[in-house]
Every structure is written in structure tokens, then in C-alpha cells.
XYZ file of N, CA and C in Angstrom:
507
model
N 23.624 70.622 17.736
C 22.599 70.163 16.828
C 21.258 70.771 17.255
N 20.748 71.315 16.105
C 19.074 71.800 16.499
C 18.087 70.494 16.765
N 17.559 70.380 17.742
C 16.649 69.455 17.518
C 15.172 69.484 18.250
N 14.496 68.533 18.129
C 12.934 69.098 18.245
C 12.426 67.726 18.975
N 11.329 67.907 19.990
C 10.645 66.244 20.318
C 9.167 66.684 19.647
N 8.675 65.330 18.976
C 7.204 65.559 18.377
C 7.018 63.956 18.247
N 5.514 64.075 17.873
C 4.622 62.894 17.837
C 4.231 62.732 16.559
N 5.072 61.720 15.525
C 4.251 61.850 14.212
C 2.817 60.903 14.220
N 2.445 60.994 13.499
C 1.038 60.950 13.026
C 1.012 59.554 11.982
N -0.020 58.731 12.037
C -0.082 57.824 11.181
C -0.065 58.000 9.866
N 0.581 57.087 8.667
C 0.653 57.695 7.407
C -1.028 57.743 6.771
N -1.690 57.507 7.355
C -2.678 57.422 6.127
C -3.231 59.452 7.178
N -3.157 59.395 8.724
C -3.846 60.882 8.720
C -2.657 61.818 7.955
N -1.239 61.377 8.219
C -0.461 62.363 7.496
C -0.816 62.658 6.211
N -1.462 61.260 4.960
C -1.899 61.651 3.869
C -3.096 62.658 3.767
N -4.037 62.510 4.901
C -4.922 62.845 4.704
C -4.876 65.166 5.078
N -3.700 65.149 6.056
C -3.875 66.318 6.830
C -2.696 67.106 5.252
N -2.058 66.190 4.884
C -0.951 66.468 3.738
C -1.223 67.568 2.601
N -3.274 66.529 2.233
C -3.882 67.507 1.557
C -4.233 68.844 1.732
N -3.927 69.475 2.550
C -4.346 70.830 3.110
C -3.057 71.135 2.999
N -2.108 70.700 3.776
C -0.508 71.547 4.236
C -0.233 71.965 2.901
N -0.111 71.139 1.683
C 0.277 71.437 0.964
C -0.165 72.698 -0.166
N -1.380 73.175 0.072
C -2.110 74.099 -0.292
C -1.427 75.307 0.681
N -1.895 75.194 1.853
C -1.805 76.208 3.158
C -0.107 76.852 3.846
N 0.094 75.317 3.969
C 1.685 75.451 4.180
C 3.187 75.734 3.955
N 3.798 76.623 4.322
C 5.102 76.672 2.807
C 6.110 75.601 3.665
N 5.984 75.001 4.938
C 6.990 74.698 5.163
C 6.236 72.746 4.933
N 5.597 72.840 4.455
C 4.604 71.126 4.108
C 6.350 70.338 3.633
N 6.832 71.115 2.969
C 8.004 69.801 2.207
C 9.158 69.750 3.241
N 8.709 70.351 4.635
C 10.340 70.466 5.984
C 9.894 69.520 6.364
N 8.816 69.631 6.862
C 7.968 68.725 8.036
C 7.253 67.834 8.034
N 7.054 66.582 8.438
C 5.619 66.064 8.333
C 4.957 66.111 9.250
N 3.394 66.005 8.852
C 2.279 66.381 10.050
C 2.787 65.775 11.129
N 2.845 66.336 12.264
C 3.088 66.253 13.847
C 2.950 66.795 14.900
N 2.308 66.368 16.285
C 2.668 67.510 17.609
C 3.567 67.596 17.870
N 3.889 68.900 18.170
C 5.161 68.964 18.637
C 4.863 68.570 20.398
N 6.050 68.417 21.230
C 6.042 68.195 22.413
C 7.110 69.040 23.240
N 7.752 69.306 22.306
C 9.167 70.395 22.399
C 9.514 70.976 21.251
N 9.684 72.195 21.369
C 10.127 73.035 20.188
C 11.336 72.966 19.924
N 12.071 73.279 18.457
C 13.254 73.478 18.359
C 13.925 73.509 19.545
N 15.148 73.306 20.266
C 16.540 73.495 20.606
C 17.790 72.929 20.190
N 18.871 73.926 20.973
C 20.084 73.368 20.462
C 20.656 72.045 21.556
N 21.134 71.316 21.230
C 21.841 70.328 22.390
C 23.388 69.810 21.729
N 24.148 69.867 22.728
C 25.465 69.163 22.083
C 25.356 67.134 22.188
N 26.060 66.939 21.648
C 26.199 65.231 21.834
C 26.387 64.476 22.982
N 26.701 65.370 23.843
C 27.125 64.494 25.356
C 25.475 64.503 26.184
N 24.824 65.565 25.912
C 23.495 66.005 26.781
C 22.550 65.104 25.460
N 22.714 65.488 24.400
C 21.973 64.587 23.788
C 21.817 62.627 24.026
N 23.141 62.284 24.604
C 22.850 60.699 25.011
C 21.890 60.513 26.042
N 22.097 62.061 27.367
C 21.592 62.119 28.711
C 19.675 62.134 28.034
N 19.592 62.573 27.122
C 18.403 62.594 27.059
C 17.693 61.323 26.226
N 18.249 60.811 25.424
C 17.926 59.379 25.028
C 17.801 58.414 26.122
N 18.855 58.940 27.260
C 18.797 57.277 28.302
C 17.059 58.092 28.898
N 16.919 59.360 29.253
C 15.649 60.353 29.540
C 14.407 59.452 28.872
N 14.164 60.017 27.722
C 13.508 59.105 27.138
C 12.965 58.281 26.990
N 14.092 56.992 26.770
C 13.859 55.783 27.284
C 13.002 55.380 28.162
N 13.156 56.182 29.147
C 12.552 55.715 30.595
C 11.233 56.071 30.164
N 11.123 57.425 30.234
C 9.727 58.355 29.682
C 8.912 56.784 28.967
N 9.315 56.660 28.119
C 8.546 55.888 27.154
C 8.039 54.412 27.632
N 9.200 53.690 27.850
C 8.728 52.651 28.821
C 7.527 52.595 29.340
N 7.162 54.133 30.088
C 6.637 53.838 31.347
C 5.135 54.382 30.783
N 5.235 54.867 29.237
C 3.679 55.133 28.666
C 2.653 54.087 27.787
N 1.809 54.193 28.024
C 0.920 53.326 27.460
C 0.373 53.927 25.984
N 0.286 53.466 25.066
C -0.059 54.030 23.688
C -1.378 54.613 24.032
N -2.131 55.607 23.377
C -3.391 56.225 23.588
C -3.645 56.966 22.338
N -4.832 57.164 22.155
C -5.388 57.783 21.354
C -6.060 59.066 21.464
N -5.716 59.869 20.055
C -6.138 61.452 19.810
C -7.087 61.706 18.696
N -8.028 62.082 19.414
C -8.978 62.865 18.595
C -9.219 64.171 17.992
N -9.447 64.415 16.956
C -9.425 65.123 15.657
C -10.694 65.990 15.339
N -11.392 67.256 15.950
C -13.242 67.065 15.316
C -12.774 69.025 14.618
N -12.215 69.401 14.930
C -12.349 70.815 14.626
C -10.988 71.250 14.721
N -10.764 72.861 13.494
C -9.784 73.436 13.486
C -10.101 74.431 13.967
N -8.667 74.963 13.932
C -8.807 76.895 15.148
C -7.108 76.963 14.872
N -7.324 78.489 15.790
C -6.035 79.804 15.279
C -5.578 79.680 16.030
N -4.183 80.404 15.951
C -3.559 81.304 17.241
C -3.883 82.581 17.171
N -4.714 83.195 16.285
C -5.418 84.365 15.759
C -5.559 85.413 17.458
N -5.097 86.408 17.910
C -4.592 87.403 17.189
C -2.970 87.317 16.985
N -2.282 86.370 17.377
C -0.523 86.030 17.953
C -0.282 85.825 16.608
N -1.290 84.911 15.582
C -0.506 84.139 14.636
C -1.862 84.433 13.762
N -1.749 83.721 12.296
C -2.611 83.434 11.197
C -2.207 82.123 10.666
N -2.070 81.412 11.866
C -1.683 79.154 11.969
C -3.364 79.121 12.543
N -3.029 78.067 11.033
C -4.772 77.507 11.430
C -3.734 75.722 11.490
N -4.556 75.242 12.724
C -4.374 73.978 13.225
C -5.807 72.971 13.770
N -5.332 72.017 13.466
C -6.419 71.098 14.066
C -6.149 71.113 15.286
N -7.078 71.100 15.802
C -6.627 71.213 17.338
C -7.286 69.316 18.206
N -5.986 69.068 18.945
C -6.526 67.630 19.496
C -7.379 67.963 20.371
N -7.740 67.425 20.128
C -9.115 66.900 21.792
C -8.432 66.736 23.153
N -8.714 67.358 24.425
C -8.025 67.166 25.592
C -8.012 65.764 26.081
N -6.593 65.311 25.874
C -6.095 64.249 26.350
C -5.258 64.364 27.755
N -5.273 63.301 28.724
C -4.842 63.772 29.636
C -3.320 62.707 29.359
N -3.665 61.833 29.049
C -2.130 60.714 28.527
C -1.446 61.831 27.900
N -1.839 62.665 26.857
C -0.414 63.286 26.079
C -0.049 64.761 26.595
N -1.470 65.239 27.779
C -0.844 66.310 29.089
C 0.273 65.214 29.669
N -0.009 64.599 30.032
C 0.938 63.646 31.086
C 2.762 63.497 30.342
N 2.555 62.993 29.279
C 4.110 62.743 28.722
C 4.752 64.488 28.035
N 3.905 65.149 28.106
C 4.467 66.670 27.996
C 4.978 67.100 29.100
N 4.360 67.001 30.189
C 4.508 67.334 31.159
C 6.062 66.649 31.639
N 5.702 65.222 31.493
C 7.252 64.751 32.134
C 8.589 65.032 31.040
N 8.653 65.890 29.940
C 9.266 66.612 29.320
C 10.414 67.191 30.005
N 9.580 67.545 30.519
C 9.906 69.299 31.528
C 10.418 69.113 32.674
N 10.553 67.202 33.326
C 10.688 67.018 34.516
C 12.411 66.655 34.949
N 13.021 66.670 33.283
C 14.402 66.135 33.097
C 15.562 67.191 32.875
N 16.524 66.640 31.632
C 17.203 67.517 31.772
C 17.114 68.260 30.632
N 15.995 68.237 29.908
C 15.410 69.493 28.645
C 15.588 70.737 29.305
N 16.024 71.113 27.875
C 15.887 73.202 28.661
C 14.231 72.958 28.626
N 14.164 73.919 29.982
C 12.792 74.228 30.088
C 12.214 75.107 30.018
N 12.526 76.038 29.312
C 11.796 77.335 28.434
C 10.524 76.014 27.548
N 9.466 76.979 27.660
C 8.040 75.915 26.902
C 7.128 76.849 26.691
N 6.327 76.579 26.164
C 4.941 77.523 25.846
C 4.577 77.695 27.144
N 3.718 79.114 27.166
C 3.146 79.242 28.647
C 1.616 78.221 28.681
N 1.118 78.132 27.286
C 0.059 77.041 27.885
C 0.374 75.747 26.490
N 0.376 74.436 26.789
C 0.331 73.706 26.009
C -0.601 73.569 25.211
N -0.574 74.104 23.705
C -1.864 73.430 22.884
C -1.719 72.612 21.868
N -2.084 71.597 22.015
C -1.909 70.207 21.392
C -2.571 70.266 19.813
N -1.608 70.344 18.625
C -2.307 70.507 17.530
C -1.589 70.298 16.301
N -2.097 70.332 15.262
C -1.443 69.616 14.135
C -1.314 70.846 12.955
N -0.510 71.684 12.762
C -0.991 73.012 11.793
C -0.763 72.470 10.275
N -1.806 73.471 9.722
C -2.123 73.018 8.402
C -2.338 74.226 7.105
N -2.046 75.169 7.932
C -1.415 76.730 7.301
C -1.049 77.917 8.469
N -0.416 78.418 7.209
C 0.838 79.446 8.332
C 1.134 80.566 7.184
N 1.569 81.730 7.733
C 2.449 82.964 7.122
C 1.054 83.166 5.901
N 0.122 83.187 6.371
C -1.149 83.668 5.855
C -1.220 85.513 5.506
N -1.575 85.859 4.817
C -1.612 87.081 4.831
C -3.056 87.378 5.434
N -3.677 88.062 6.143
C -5.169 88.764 6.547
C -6.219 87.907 5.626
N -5.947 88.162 4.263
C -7.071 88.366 3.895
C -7.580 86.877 3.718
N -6.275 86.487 3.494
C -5.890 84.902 3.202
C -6.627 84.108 4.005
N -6.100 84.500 5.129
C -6.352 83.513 6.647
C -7.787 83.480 6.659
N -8.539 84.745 6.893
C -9.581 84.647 6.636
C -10.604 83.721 6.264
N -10.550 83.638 4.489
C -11.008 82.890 3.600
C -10.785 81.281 4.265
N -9.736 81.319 4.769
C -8.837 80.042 4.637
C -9.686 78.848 5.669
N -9.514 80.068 6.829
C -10.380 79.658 8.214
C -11.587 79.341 8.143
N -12.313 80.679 7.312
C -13.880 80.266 7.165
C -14.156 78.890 6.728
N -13.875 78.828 5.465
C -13.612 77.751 4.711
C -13.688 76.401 5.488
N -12.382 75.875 6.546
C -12.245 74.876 7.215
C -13.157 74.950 8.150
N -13.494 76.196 8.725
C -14.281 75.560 10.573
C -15.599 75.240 10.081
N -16.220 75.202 8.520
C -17.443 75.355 8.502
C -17.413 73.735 7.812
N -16.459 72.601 8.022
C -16.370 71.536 7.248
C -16.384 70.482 8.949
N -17.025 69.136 8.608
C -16.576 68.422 9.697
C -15.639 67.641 10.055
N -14.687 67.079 10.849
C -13.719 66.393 11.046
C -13.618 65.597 12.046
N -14.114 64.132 12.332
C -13.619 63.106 12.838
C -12.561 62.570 12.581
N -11.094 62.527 13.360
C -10.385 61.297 12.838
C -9.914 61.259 14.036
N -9.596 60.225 13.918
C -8.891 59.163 15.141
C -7.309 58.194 14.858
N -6.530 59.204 16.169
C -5.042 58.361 15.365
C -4.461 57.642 17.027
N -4.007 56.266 16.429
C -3.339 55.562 17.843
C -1.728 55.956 17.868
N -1.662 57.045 19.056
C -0.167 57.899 19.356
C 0.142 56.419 20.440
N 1.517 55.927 19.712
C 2.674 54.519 19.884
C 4.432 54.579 20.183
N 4.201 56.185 19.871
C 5.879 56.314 19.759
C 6.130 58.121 19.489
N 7.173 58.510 19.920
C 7.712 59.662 20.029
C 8.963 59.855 19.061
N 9.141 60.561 18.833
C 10.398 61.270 17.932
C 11.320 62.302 18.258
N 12.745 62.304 18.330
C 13.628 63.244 18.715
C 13.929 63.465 17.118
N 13.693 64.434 16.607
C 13.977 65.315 15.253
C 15.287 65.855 15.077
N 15.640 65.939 14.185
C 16.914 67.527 13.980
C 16.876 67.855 12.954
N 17.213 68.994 12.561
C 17.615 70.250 11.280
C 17.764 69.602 10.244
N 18.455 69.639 9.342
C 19.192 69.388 8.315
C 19.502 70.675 8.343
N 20.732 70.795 6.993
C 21.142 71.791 6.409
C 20.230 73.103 5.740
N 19.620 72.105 4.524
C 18.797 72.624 4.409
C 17.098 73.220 4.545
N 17.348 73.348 6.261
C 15.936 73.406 6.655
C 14.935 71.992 6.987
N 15.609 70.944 6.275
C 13.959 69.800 6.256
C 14.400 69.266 7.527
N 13.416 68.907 8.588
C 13.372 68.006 9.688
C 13.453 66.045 9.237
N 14.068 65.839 10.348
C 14.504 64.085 9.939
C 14.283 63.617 11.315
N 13.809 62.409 11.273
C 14.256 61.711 12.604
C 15.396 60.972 12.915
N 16.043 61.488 14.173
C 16.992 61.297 15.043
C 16.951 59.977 15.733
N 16.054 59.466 16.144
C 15.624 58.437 17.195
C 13.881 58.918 17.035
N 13.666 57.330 17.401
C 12.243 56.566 18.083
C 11.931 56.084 18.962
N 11.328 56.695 20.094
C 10.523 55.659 21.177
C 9.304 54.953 21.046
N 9.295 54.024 21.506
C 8.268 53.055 21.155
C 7.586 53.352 22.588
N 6.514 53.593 22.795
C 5.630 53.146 24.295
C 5.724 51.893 24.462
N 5.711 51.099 25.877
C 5.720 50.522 26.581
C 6.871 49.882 26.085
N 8.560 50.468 25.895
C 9.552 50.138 26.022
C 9.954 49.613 24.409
């Protein structure tokens, strides 16, 4: 099974970040707004329980915290993904980090950047416009991160949740 760990987002910022994806985004109707915490992999069913009892623990042992929202940015020159980028949190360095401390494959980004994307597969000229556009607008929001998500595939492409952790157990 393909599957993914991420942090969804409250429904009213998902409504709110929705309005953009859906302009910007082609994959807005796979996904809903979320950090990821782990990218796609494959896992079979026996390693997949090992990582739920994983989990579990992980979660237990976190306290809910909050992420802040003030400005977007690129992966510009790698990519033409414009993302909100979170505010440095050290709670959601911390539960990334203990990711990596189990039995997840640990192939990961070489640097973690914590962010919510809101267009992608931009062409040049596109991105451009697209970018200007957003970095020159302001953005406060504030969301209380309570719980984690183990994702998987579907058939056809759309992401679902698998399981929920709740912080503090």
C-alpha cells in the first residue's frame, strides 16, 4: 500500500487555503490542504501495524500546538510550488523528527520545510504572475495542530485517511 504521514488542517483554514488550490492546483480534488510529515511510501500490512503501535506512542507523548501562517514562498529554482510556508515551530520540528527515529524508511528531505502548497506544475510565466500576486497580499492565520494522519492512495490517485492520532493519546 502507498501511503503518506501528514497533518490536516482545520476545516474552516482548509476552506479558506481551498480557495487558491483550486485555481493554482491540479491535484486540489486528490488532496486536502496538509503538511506533509512523510512523503509517499510503500509499506506492506505486517510493518504497517508496527507503525500504528509507532505512532501511538509518538502521539501520546505530544502536546497539541499551534502553527502560524503570515507569508507564501517557492521551491523556485527546484520547483514552480508556491506554498505557505509555517512559521518555525519547534513542537512540529520535534514530532518530524521522531518520524525518523522508528521503523519508517528513512529516506526524507535533506531539509524539512514545513508548508501548505497552493500551486504547482506552473508554467514560467504562470508562476510568476502567480507568486507576485500572493507575496504582495497579507496572511495571518492561526491553526491548533491536535492529530496526525496516516494517508493512502486510492486507485484513482485521491488520498484518504487510513488512521488518526489524536495528541495526548
Amino acid at each position: 500500500m502507498k501511503c503518506g504521514i501528514v497533518i490536516y488542517l482545520s476545516k474552516a483554514l482548509q476552506d479558506e487555503i481551498n480557495s487558491l488550490r483550486k485555481r493554482y492546483d491540479p491535484e486540489y480534488a486528490l488532496i486536502k490542504p496538509h503538511i506533509t510529515l512523510k512523503t509517499r511510501f510503500d509499506i506492506d500490512d505486517n510493518l504497517l501495524l508496527h507503525l500504528i503501535d509507532e505512532l501511538n506512542e509518538i502521539t501520546k507523548d505530544t502536546k497539541p500546538f499551534d502553527i502560524n501562517i503570515k507569508k507564501v514562498s517557492t521551491f523556485q529554482p527546484v520547483s514552480n510550488k508556491i506554498y505557505f510556508k509555517i512559521e518555525p515551530n519547534e513542537s512540529l520540528e520535534t514530532l518530524h523528527a521522531k518520524l525518523y527515529e522508528g521503523i519508517l524508511p528513512k529516506e526524507k528531505f535533506s531539509t524539512f520545510v514545513p508548508h501548505i502548497t497552493i500551486a504547482q506544475d506552473l508554467n514560467t510565466d504562470e508562476f510568476a504572475d502567480i507568486y507576485t500576486m500572493l507575496s504582495m497580499k497579507d496572511y495571518n492565520y492561526t491553526d491548533k495542530i491536535d492529530s496526525l494522519q496516516i494517508t493512502y492512495e486510492l486507485d484513482d490517485g485521491t488520498w484518504d485517511i487510513y488512521k488518526n492520532f489524536n495528541f495526548g493519546g
